Amino acid sequence: MTEKTIQDKVRGSLVGGACGDALGYPVEFVYSFEEIKYRYGEMGVQQYDMSYPWLDRLQRPKKALFSDDTQMTLYTAEALLEAEKNGTPLLKTICEAYLIWFGHQADRKVKAGYESALSEIDELNQRRAPGNTCMSALLSIYRGKEADNNSKGCGGVMRVAPIGLYGAKHGWTLQETARIAGETAALTHLHPLSTYSSAALAVIIQQCVNTEHIDRETFKTIVEDILSVITEVYGESAPYLKEFTDIIHSAIRAADVKLPDWEIIENYLGEGWVAEETLAIAVFSVLRHIDDFSGCLVCAVNHGGDSDSTGAVAGNIIGAIVGYNAIPAKFTVPLQLHELIIDMADAIVTKPTNTSETDN
Ligand SMILES: [Mg+2]
């Protein structure tokens, strides 16, 4: 595969996630597809709703806003680059990145572990419905304790895509990628189903970047193969492994059911508030619309659950399959910080300079 193709896929995944997040953000707290239809018509939400009625009239930007999912995803990406540049431990650097983000969200003074360019960008630090578990876990860490919960909320899985992108570019083994993504999610969410879902997402994304042409059958194989990676990393008797395997199989089977997308999601896959359902809805949406970026995102957000997170995760995957150049302009042009996200993707593709070696 050419460097250009890899770059296109990495850009596609990072921008695609932001597009899905921004498409789903206005309907995250609309609690049924019926209500979405009432607002947007029979087909549900099809393009960005940039009306933002919850913002003060003067503060409404003419841009598609993404939420905390993309904010934290970009902080994950920045931390990966910082850790390599400065030779600092990966997980510790990622945790420092999240604390920088938390400081802005909670209006607390955080002593930053590294000089964060993202910390200076308002849009990445404004409150966009941050998840309760992320906030309470980071508050514990801020106070010098570890997170103490048994949460499988999707706040862990929705931010780990860059680990798969980085793993693809830097030749990590799938097991290594799984372990790092699982540990990253477990900084704030301690339930095993959050860990497995996050590990699985990063591995799926790494495989999608590493595989040039992906059709439905290829993607199905990629998804089925993650189950053996998860078993290798966490052991055959790991808790909740059966539940995880069951929901992944449900997502694959559901793709063949002859019902409208939203009906399958609401009846068989859940609402996406918890990590394994988020991943399942994303996998289902990709399988149903493997060649169609718009169709995949529309499928992923039109249900009564956590639409921005299911949109973000589906966008991360489909973007890594079709590549940035296949994303329709109606999604990229209005997207806030579009250029910054592309620059971040390109930085992942370009090996950073290790300053400890080059300082003279
Ligand atoms: Mg969100």
mmCIF file of C-alpha atoms and ligand atoms in Angstrom:
data_model
loop_
_atom_site.group_PDB
_atom_site.id
_atom_site.type_symbol
_atom_site.label_atom_id
_atom_site.label_comp_id
_atom_site.label_asym_id
_atom_site.label_seq_id
_atom_site.Cartn_x
_atom_site.Cartn_y
_atom_site.Cartn_z
ATOM 1 C CA MET A 1 0.000 0.000 0.000
ATOM 2 C CA THR A 2 1.305 3.489 -0.799
ATOM 3 C CA GLU A 3 2.079 6.107 1.834
ATOM 4 C CA LYS A 4 -0.620 8.242 0.224
ATOM 5 C CA THR A 5 -3.271 5.585 0.739
ATOM 6 C CA ILE A 6 -2.290 5.189 4.387
ATOM 7 C CA GLN A 7 -2.419 8.950 4.849
ATOM 8 C CA ASP A 8 -5.871 9.053 3.227
ATOM 9 C CA LYS A 9 -7.170 6.307 5.525
ATOM 10 C CA VAL A 10 -5.736 7.902 8.695
ATOM 11 C CA ARG A 11 -7.226 11.268 7.712
ATOM 12 C CA GLY A 12 -10.505 9.522 6.874
ATOM 13 C CA SER A 13 -10.707 7.876 10.284
ATOM 14 C CA LEU A 14 -9.974 10.970 12.337
ATOM 15 C CA VAL A 15 -12.122 13.332 10.236
ATOM 16 C CA GLY A 16 -14.816 10.653 9.815
ATOM 17 C CA GLY A 17 -15.152 10.277 13.572
ATOM 18 C CA ALA A 18 -15.578 14.025 13.982
ATOM 19 C CA CYS A 19 -18.235 14.056 11.206
ATOM 20 C CA GLY A 20 -20.226 11.259 12.885
ATOM 21 C CA ASP A 21 -19.938 12.987 16.248
ATOM 22 C CA ALA A 22 -21.142 16.295 14.763
ATOM 23 C CA LEU A 23 -24.032 14.614 12.917
ATOM 24 C CA GLY A 24 -25.195 12.859 16.085
ATOM 25 C CA TYR A 25 -24.518 15.615 18.631
ATOM 26 C CA PRO A 26 -27.841 17.509 18.128
ATOM 27 C CA VAL A 27 -29.824 14.268 18.572
ATOM 28 C CA GLU A 28 -27.818 12.709 21.418
ATOM 29 C CA PHE A 29 -30.549 13.602 23.891
ATOM 30 C CA VAL A 30 -33.523 12.987 21.598
ATOM 31 C CA TYR A 31 -34.826 9.798 23.100
ATOM 32 C CA SER A 32 -36.522 7.989 20.237
ATOM 33 C CA PHE A 33 -36.372 7.653 16.482
ATOM 34 C CA GLU A 34 -40.021 8.764 16.413
ATOM 35 C CA GLU A 35 -38.982 12.102 17.866
ATOM 36 C CA ILE A 36 -36.053 12.386 15.448
ATOM 37 C CA LYS A 37 -38.521 11.789 12.578
ATOM 38 C CA TYR A 38 -40.820 14.454 13.969
ATOM 39 C CA ARG A 39 -37.948 16.952 13.771
ATOM 40 C CA TYR A 40 -36.172 15.881 10.595
ATOM 41 C CA GLY A 41 -38.671 13.921 8.504
ATOM 42 C CA GLU A 42 -39.304 10.251 7.731
ATOM 43 C CA MET A 43 -35.651 9.420 6.982
ATOM 44 C CA GLY A 44 -34.337 10.977 10.174
ATOM 45 C CA VAL A 45 -31.384 13.336 10.385
ATOM 46 C CA GLN A 46 -29.419 13.224 7.114
ATOM 47 C CA GLN A 47 -27.132 16.230 7.350
ATOM 48 C CA TYR A 48 -25.703 18.530 9.983
ATOM 49 C CA ASP A 49 -28.257 20.416 12.026
ATOM 50 C CA MET A 50 -26.405 23.641 12.764
ATOM 51 C CA SER A 51 -29.246 25.443 14.569
ATOM 52 C CA TYR A 52 -28.007 24.759 18.147
ATOM 53 C CA PRO A 53 -31.112 26.014 19.954
ATOM 54 C CA TRP A 54 -29.437 25.368 23.330
ATOM 55 C CA LEU A 55 -26.743 27.999 22.617
ATOM 56 C CA ASP A 56 -27.207 31.720 23.033
ATOM 57 C CA ARG A 57 -28.218 33.214 19.658
ATOM 58 C CA LEU A 58 -24.992 35.231 19.398
ATOM 59 C CA GLN A 59 -22.841 32.206 20.209
ATOM 60 C CA ARG A 60 -24.236 29.969 17.469
ATOM 61 C CA PRO A 61 -21.416 29.234 15.036
ATOM 62 C CA LYS A 62 -22.066 28.524 11.366
ATOM 63 C CA LYS A 63 -20.105 25.335 11.743
ATOM 64 C CA ALA A 64 -20.867 21.701 12.549
ATOM 65 C CA LEU A 65 -19.892 21.295 16.199
ATOM 66 C CA PHE A 66 -18.511 18.034 17.497
ATOM 67 C CA SER A 67 -18.732 16.982 21.135
ATOM 68 C CA ASP A 68 -16.500 15.709 23.952
ATOM 69 C CA ASP A 69 -15.915 12.484 21.980
ATOM 70 C CA THR A 70 -13.825 14.228 19.341
ATOM 71 C CA GLN A 71 -12.236 16.562 21.875
ATOM 72 C CA MET A 72 -10.919 13.582 23.863
ATOM 73 C CA THR A 73 -9.978 11.661 20.707
ATOM 74 C CA LEU A 74 -7.767 14.545 19.608
ATOM 75 C CA TYR A 75 -6.184 14.705 23.073
ATOM 76 C CA THR A 76 -5.432 10.969 22.764
ATOM 77 C CA ALA A 77 -3.735 11.653 19.419
ATOM 78 C CA GLU A 78 -1.737 14.542 20.838
ATOM 79 C CA ALA A 79 -0.565 12.393 23.754
ATOM 80 C CA LEU A 80 0.621 9.588 21.438
ATOM 81 C CA LEU A 81 2.730 12.093 19.521
ATOM 82 C CA GLU A 82 4.035 13.774 22.672
ATOM 83 C CA ALA A 83 5.023 10.468 24.267
ATOM 84 C CA GLU A 84 7.076 9.518 21.248
ATOM 85 C CA LYS A 85 8.625 12.961 20.838
ATOM 86 C CA ASN A 86 9.631 13.280 24.469
ATOM 87 C CA GLY A 87 10.217 9.620 25.275
ATOM 88 C CA THR A 88 7.672 9.707 28.129
ATOM 89 C CA PRO A 89 5.596 6.649 29.195
ATOM 90 C CA LEU A 90 2.596 6.323 26.904
ATOM 91 C CA LEU A 91 -0.210 5.711 29.369
ATOM 92 C CA LYS A 92 1.017 8.388 31.757
ATOM 93 C CA THR A 93 1.147 10.907 28.889
ATOM 94 C CA ILE A 94 -2.373 9.992 27.758
ATOM 95 C CA CYS A 95 -3.604 10.439 31.319
ATOM 96 C CA GLU A 96 -1.912 13.855 31.449
ATOM 97 C CA ALA A 97 -3.663 14.818 28.212
ATOM 98 C CA TYR A 98 -7.063 13.925 29.683
ATOM 99 C CA LEU A 99 -6.246 15.905 32.821
ATOM 100 C CA ILE A 100 -5.480 18.974 30.686
ATOM 101 C CA TRP A 101 -8.887 18.560 29.016
ATOM 102 C CA PHE A 102 -10.536 17.987 32.413
ATOM 103 C CA GLY A 103 -8.970 21.181 33.812
ATOM 104 C CA HIS A 104 -10.762 23.205 31.134
ATOM 105 C CA GLN A 105 -14.051 21.325 31.561
ATOM 106 C CA ALA A 106 -14.112 21.649 35.345
ATOM 107 C CA ASP A 107 -12.430 25.036 35.541
ATOM 108 C CA ARG A 108 -9.633 23.687 37.713
ATOM 109 C CA LYS A 109 -5.969 24.525 37.599
ATOM 110 C CA VAL A 110 -4.090 21.517 36.265
ATOM 111 C CA LYS A 111 -0.314 21.413 36.140
ATOM 112 C CA ALA A 112 0.114 20.215 32.575
ATOM 113 C CA GLY A 113 2.462 17.266 32.063
ATOM 114 C CA TYR A 114 3.529 18.605 28.669
ATOM 115 C CA GLU A 115 3.016 21.693 26.581
ATOM 116 C CA SER A 116 -0.314 21.036 24.913
ATOM 117 C CA ALA A 117 -1.160 22.894 21.709
ATOM 118 C CA LEU A 118 -4.754 21.661 22.018
ATOM 119 C CA SER A 119 -5.068 23.307 25.412
ATOM 120 C CA GLU A 120 -4.974 26.683 23.639
ATOM 121 C CA ILE A 121 -7.900 25.928 21.321
ATOM 122 C CA ASP A 122 -11.266 26.976 22.770
ATOM 123 C CA GLU A 123 -13.363 24.581 20.695
ATOM 124 C CA LEU A 124 -11.477 21.610 22.140
ATOM 125 C CA ASN A 125 -12.047 22.652 25.700
ATOM 126 C CA GLN A 126 -15.569 24.097 25.805
ATOM 127 C CA ARG A 127 -18.093 21.912 27.601
ATOM 128 C CA ARG A 128 -19.905 19.761 25.058
ATOM 129 C CA ALA A 129 -21.891 17.438 27.315
ATOM 130 C CA PRO A 130 -18.846 15.677 28.855
ATOM 131 C CA GLY A 131 -19.572 12.204 30.208
ATOM 132 C CA ASN A 132 -20.159 11.895 33.965
ATOM 133 C CA THR A 133 -17.820 8.924 34.367
ATOM 134 C CA CYS A 134 -14.950 10.641 32.546
ATOM 135 C CA MET A 135 -15.419 13.716 34.709
ATOM 136 C CA SER A 136 -15.658 11.890 38.046
ATOM 137 C CA ALA A 137 -12.767 9.528 37.231
ATOM 138 C CA LEU A 138 -10.546 12.424 36.165
ATOM 139 C CA LEU A 139 -11.514 14.327 39.308
ATOM 140 C CA SER A 140 -10.226 11.353 41.347
ATOM 141 C CA ILE A 141 -6.983 11.270 39.363
ATOM 142 C CA TYR A 142 -6.654 15.040 39.727
ATOM 143 C CA ARG A 143 -6.889 14.517 43.503
ATOM 144 C CA GLY A 144 -4.110 11.945 43.385
ATOM 145 C CA LYS A 145 -6.286 8.823 43.539
ATOM 146 C CA GLU A 146 -7.161 6.226 40.925
ATOM 147 C CA ALA A 147 -10.561 6.035 39.280
ATOM 148 C CA ASP A 148 -12.834 3.750 41.262
ATOM 149 C CA ASN A 149 -15.914 2.598 39.353
ATOM 150 C CA ASN A 150 -17.320 -0.325 37.465
ATOM 151 C CA SER A 151 -18.494 1.705 34.500
ATOM 152 C CA LYS A 152 -18.844 0.439 30.974
ATOM 153 C CA GLY A 153 -20.130 3.771 29.687
ATOM 154 C CA CYS A 154 -18.957 4.561 26.172
ATOM 155 C CA GLY A 155 -16.640 7.374 27.326
ATOM 156 C CA GLY A 156 -13.723 4.939 27.114
ATOM 157 C CA VAL A 157 -14.278 3.498 23.646
ATOM 158 C CA MET A 158 -15.217 6.773 21.936
ATOM 159 C CA ARG A 159 -11.720 8.239 22.336
ATOM 160 C CA VAL A 160 -9.277 5.423 21.449
ATOM 161 C CA ALA A 161 -9.357 5.403 17.633
ATOM 162 C CA PRO A 162 -5.968 7.183 17.328
ATOM 163 C CA ILE A 163 -4.323 4.202 19.055
ATOM 164 C CA GLY A 164 -5.311 1.954 16.127
ATOM 165 C CA LEU A 165 -4.142 4.582 13.625
ATOM 166 C CA TYR A 166 -0.842 4.960 15.424
ATOM 167 C CA GLY A 167 -0.442 1.199 15.738
ATOM 168 C CA ALA A 168 -0.993 0.804 11.985
ATOM 169 C CA LYS A 169 1.598 3.395 11.124
ATOM 170 C CA HIS A 170 4.188 2.230 13.630
ATOM 171 C CA GLY A 171 3.871 -1.506 13.176
ATOM 172 C CA TRP A 172 2.478 -2.443 16.586
ATOM 173 C CA THR A 173 1.220 -5.995 16.943
ATOM 174 C CA LEU A 174 -2.563 -6.289 17.216
ATOM 175 C CA GLN A 175 -2.147 -7.579 20.763
ATOM 176 C CA GLU A 176 -0.056 -4.545 21.696
ATOM 177 C CA THR A 177 -2.622 -2.180 20.197
ATOM 178 C CA ALA A 178 -5.446 -3.996 22.018
ATOM 179 C CA ARG A 179 -3.643 -3.813 25.352
ATOM 180 C CA ILE A 180 -2.807 -0.099 25.036
ATOM 181 C CA ALA A 181 -6.342 0.852 23.939
ATOM 182 C CA GLY A 182 -7.854 -1.251 26.739
ATOM 183 C CA GLU A 183 -5.601 0.365 29.341
ATOM 184 C CA THR A 184 -6.338 3.829 27.957
ATOM 185 C CA ALA A 185 -10.081 3.315 28.358
ATOM 186 C CA ALA A 186 -9.511 1.813 31.811
ATOM 187 C CA LEU A 187 -7.945 5.063 33.009
ATOM 188 C CA THR A 188 -11.541 6.174 33.545
ATOM 189 C CA HIS A 189 -13.841 3.171 32.897
ATOM 190 C CA LEU A 190 -13.016 -0.021 34.775
ATOM 191 C CA HIS A 191 -15.601 -2.528 33.555
ATOM 192 C CA PRO A 192 -14.101 -5.297 31.375
ATOM 193 C CA LEU A 193 -16.704 -4.706 28.639
ATOM 194 C CA SER A 194 -15.384 -1.167 28.215
ATOM 195 C CA THR A 195 -11.833 -2.531 28.073
ATOM 196 C CA TYR A 196 -12.630 -5.207 25.436
ATOM 197 C CA SER A 197 -14.717 -2.826 23.305
ATOM 198 C CA SER A 198 -11.961 -0.217 23.297
ATOM 199 C CA ALA A 199 -9.277 -2.798 22.549
ATOM 200 C CA ALA A 200 -11.449 -4.173 19.738
ATOM 201 C CA LEU A 201 -12.122 -0.781 18.179
ATOM 202 C CA ALA A 202 -8.430 0.099 18.012
ATOM 203 C CA VAL A 203 -7.615 -3.289 16.451
ATOM 204 C CA ILE A 204 -10.449 -2.995 13.899
ATOM 205 C CA ILE A 205 -9.189 0.453 12.902
ATOM 206 C CA GLN A 206 -5.583 -0.749 12.634
ATOM 207 C CA GLN A 207 -6.726 -3.602 10.375
ATOM 208 C CA CYS A 208 -8.843 -1.249 8.247
ATOM 209 C CA VAL A 209 -5.843 1.053 7.715
ATOM 210 C CA ASN A 210 -3.606 -1.914 6.895
ATOM 211 C CA THR A 211 -6.014 -3.454 4.360
ATOM 212 C CA GLU A 212 -6.351 -1.650 1.052
ATOM 213 C CA HIS A 213 -9.714 -2.808 -0.272
ATOM 214 C CA ILE A 214 -12.355 -3.781 2.240
ATOM 215 C CA ASP A 215 -15.695 -5.216 1.169
ATOM 216 C CA ARG A 216 -18.430 -6.553 3.430
ATOM 217 C CA GLU A 217 -16.899 -10.025 3.730
ATOM 218 C CA THR A 218 -13.410 -8.662 4.461
ATOM 219 C CA PHE A 219 -14.827 -6.422 7.173
ATOM 220 C CA LYS A 220 -16.789 -9.297 8.664
ATOM 221 C CA THR A 221 -13.549 -11.292 8.909
ATOM 222 C CA ILE A 222 -11.731 -8.348 10.514
ATOM 223 C CA VAL A 223 -14.474 -8.113 13.141
ATOM 224 C CA GLU A 224 -14.583 -11.873 13.786
ATOM 225 C CA ASP A 225 -10.788 -11.947 14.129
ATOM 226 C CA ILE A 226 -10.790 -9.420 16.948
ATOM 227 C CA LEU A 227 -12.414 -11.997 19.199
ATOM 228 C CA SER A 228 -9.283 -14.153 19.092
ATOM 229 C CA VAL A 229 -7.061 -11.096 19.731
ATOM 230 C CA ILE A 230 -9.174 -10.169 22.759
ATOM 231 C CA THR A 231 -9.021 -13.773 24.036
ATOM 232 C CA GLU A 232 -5.219 -13.877 23.581
ATOM 233 C CA VAL A 233 -4.731 -10.621 25.477
ATOM 234 C CA TYR A 234 -7.221 -11.139 28.312
ATOM 235 C CA GLY A 235 -7.336 -14.946 28.563
ATOM 236 C CA GLU A 236 -10.043 -17.492 27.797
ATOM 237 C CA SER A 237 -11.595 -17.237 31.241
ATOM 238 C CA ALA A 238 -11.642 -13.429 31.340
ATOM 239 C CA PRO A 239 -14.890 -12.100 32.846
ATOM 240 C CA TYR A 240 -17.670 -10.982 30.474
ATOM 241 C CA LEU A 241 -15.897 -12.430 27.443
ATOM 242 C CA LYS A 242 -18.997 -14.412 26.504
ATOM 243 C CA GLU A 243 -21.210 -11.306 26.702
ATOM 244 C CA PHE A 244 -18.736 -9.471 24.504
ATOM 245 C CA THR A 245 -18.579 -12.295 21.959
ATOM 246 C CA ASP A 246 -22.399 -12.499 21.903
ATOM 247 C CA ILE A 247 -22.952 -8.834 21.110
ATOM 248 C CA ILE A 248 -20.304 -8.825 18.379
ATOM 249 C CA HIS A 249 -22.008 -11.836 16.776
ATOM 250 C CA SER A 250 -25.385 -10.079 17.137
ATOM 251 C CA ALA A 251 -24.026 -7.037 15.281
ATOM 252 C CA ILE A 252 -22.795 -9.252 12.441
ATOM 253 C CA ARG A 253 -26.042 -11.232 12.214
ATOM 254 C CA ALA A 254 -28.191 -8.094 12.473
ATOM 255 C CA ALA A 255 -26.609 -6.758 9.287
ATOM 256 C CA ASP A 256 -28.565 -9.433 7.348
ATOM 257 C CA VAL A 257 -31.953 -8.726 8.932
ATOM 258 C CA LYS A 258 -34.466 -7.221 6.518
ATOM 259 C CA LEU A 259 -35.775 -4.343 8.592
ATOM 260 C CA PRO A 260 -34.991 -0.617 8.567
ATOM 261 C CA ASP A 261 -31.625 0.267 10.178
ATOM 262 C CA TRP A 262 -33.109 2.156 13.142
ATOM 263 C CA GLU A 263 -35.531 -0.639 13.948
ATOM 264 C CA ILE A 264 -32.722 -3.199 14.122
ATOM 265 C CA ILE A 265 -30.614 -0.926 16.308
ATOM 266 C CA GLU A 266 -33.424 -0.179 18.754
ATOM 267 C CA ASN A 267 -34.705 -3.777 18.888
ATOM 268 C CA TYR A 268 -31.482 -5.822 18.797
ATOM 269 C CA LEU A 269 -28.399 -3.743 19.558
ATOM 270 C CA GLY A 270 -29.346 -1.272 22.288
ATOM 271 C CA GLU A 271 -28.811 2.437 22.627
ATOM 272 C CA GLY A 272 -25.063 2.826 22.603
ATOM 273 C CA TRP A 273 -24.759 4.376 26.074
ATOM 274 C CA VAL A 274 -22.496 1.490 27.084
ATOM 275 C CA ALA A 275 -19.274 0.592 25.300
ATOM 276 C CA GLU A 276 -20.194 -2.790 23.835
ATOM 277 C CA GLU A 277 -23.447 -1.414 22.377
ATOM 278 C CA THR A 278 -21.607 1.585 20.911
ATOM 279 C CA LEU A 279 -19.172 -0.750 19.188
ATOM 280 C CA ALA A 280 -21.968 -3.089 18.064
ATOM 281 C CA ILE A 281 -24.018 -0.245 16.524
ATOM 282 C CA ALA A 282 -20.907 1.062 14.765
ATOM 283 C CA VAL A 283 -19.976 -2.374 13.398
ATOM 284 C CA PHE A 284 -23.569 -2.926 12.242
ATOM 285 C CA SER A 285 -23.685 0.484 10.520
ATOM 286 C CA VAL A 286 -20.413 -0.194 8.685
ATOM 287 C CA LEU A 287 -21.571 -3.649 7.551
ATOM 288 C CA ARG A 288 -24.856 -2.225 6.225
ATOM 289 C CA HIS A 289 -23.162 0.635 4.339
ATOM 290 C CA ILE A 290 -19.630 -0.543 3.633
ATOM 291 C CA ASP A 291 -19.136 1.622 0.509
ATOM 292 C CA ASP A 292 -21.176 4.580 1.599
ATOM 293 C CA PHE A 293 -19.788 7.040 4.159
ATOM 294 C CA SER A 294 -23.021 9.083 4.390
ATOM 295 C CA GLY A 295 -25.260 6.015 4.659
ATOM 296 C CA CYS A 296 -23.086 4.583 7.428
ATOM 297 C CA LEU A 297 -23.203 7.771 9.496
ATOM 298 C CA VAL A 298 -26.936 8.282 8.968
ATOM 299 C CA CYS A 299 -27.503 4.677 10.103
ATOM 300 C CA ALA A 300 -25.266 5.113 13.160
ATOM 301 C CA VAL A 301 -26.934 8.254 14.563
ATOM 302 C CA ASN A 302 -30.649 7.708 13.844
ATOM 303 C CA HIS A 303 -31.859 5.988 17.008
ATOM 304 C CA GLY A 304 -32.957 7.018 20.462
ATOM 305 C CA GLY A 305 -29.578 6.424 22.133
ATOM 306 C CA ASP A 306 -26.115 7.989 22.364
ATOM 307 C CA SER A 307 -26.035 9.194 18.760
ATOM 308 C CA ASP A 308 -22.860 11.283 18.888
ATOM 309 C CA SER A 309 -20.760 8.425 20.256
ATOM 310 C CA THR A 310 -22.183 5.774 17.917
ATOM 311 C CA GLY A 311 -21.692 8.274 15.068
ATOM 312 C CA ALA A 312 -18.123 9.019 16.154
ATOM 313 C CA VAL A 313 -17.085 5.373 16.411
ATOM 314 C CA ALA A 314 -18.807 4.399 13.141
ATOM 315 C CA GLY A 315 -17.137 7.403 11.476
ATOM 316 C CA ASN A 316 -13.717 6.356 12.790
ATOM 317 C CA ILE A 317 -14.160 2.916 11.203
ATOM 318 C CA ILE A 318 -15.826 3.786 7.878
ATOM 319 C CA GLY A 319 -13.341 6.645 7.398
ATOM 320 C CA ALA A 320 -10.451 4.185 7.751
ATOM 321 C CA ILE A 321 -12.119 1.997 5.111
ATOM 322 C CA VAL A 322 -13.116 4.525 2.419
ATOM 323 C CA GLY A 323 -10.466 7.186 3.142
ATOM 324 C CA TYR A 324 -10.729 10.944 3.491
ATOM 325 C CA ASN A 325 -11.109 11.617 -0.230
ATOM 326 C CA ALA A 326 -14.354 9.636 -0.284
ATOM 327 C CA ILE A 327 -15.993 11.728 2.439
ATOM 328 C CA PRO A 328 -18.621 14.001 0.825
ATOM 329 C CA ALA A 329 -17.912 17.741 1.009
ATOM 330 C CA LYS A 330 -21.236 18.307 2.785
ATOM 331 C CA PHE A 331 -19.603 16.653 5.807
ATOM 332 C CA THR A 332 -16.079 18.059 5.606
ATOM 333 C CA VAL A 333 -16.635 21.701 4.571
ATOM 334 C CA PRO A 334 -18.833 22.805 7.516
ATOM 335 C CA LEU A 335 -16.928 20.724 10.105
ATOM 336 C CA GLN A 336 -15.300 22.826 12.797
ATOM 337 C CA LEU A 337 -11.499 22.563 13.088
ATOM 338 C CA HIS A 338 -11.433 20.493 9.907
ATOM 339 C CA GLU A 339 -7.880 21.601 9.035
ATOM 340 C CA LEU A 340 -6.592 20.934 12.530
ATOM 341 C CA ILE A 341 -7.943 17.378 12.431
ATOM 342 C CA ILE A 342 -6.235 16.758 9.094
ATOM 343 C CA ASP A 343 -2.965 18.141 10.494
ATOM 344 C CA MET A 344 -3.262 15.813 13.492
ATOM 345 C CA ALA A 345 -3.848 12.830 11.181
ATOM 346 C CA ASP A 346 -0.819 13.792 9.104
ATOM 347 C CA ALA A 347 1.297 14.095 12.244
ATOM 348 C CA ILE A 348 0.360 10.487 13.116
ATOM 349 C CA VAL A 349 1.455 9.369 9.664
ATOM 350 C CA THR A 350 4.735 11.266 9.867
ATOM 351 C CA LYS A 351 7.066 9.831 12.452
ATOM 352 C CA PRO A 352 7.732 12.592 14.998
ATOM 353 C CA THR A 353 11.253 13.745 15.741
ATOM 354 C CA ASN A 354 12.633 12.590 19.056
ATOM 355 C CA THR A 355 13.845 15.850 20.622
ATOM 356 C CA SER A 356 16.152 14.081 23.059
ATOM 357 C CA GLU A 357 18.140 12.879 20.070
ATOM 358 C CA THR A 358 18.125 16.046 18.025
ATOM 359 C CA ASP A 359 18.699 18.712 20.692
ATOM 360 C CA ASN A 360 22.175 20.055 20.421
HETATM 361 MG MG MG B 1 -20.411 13.351 23.247
#
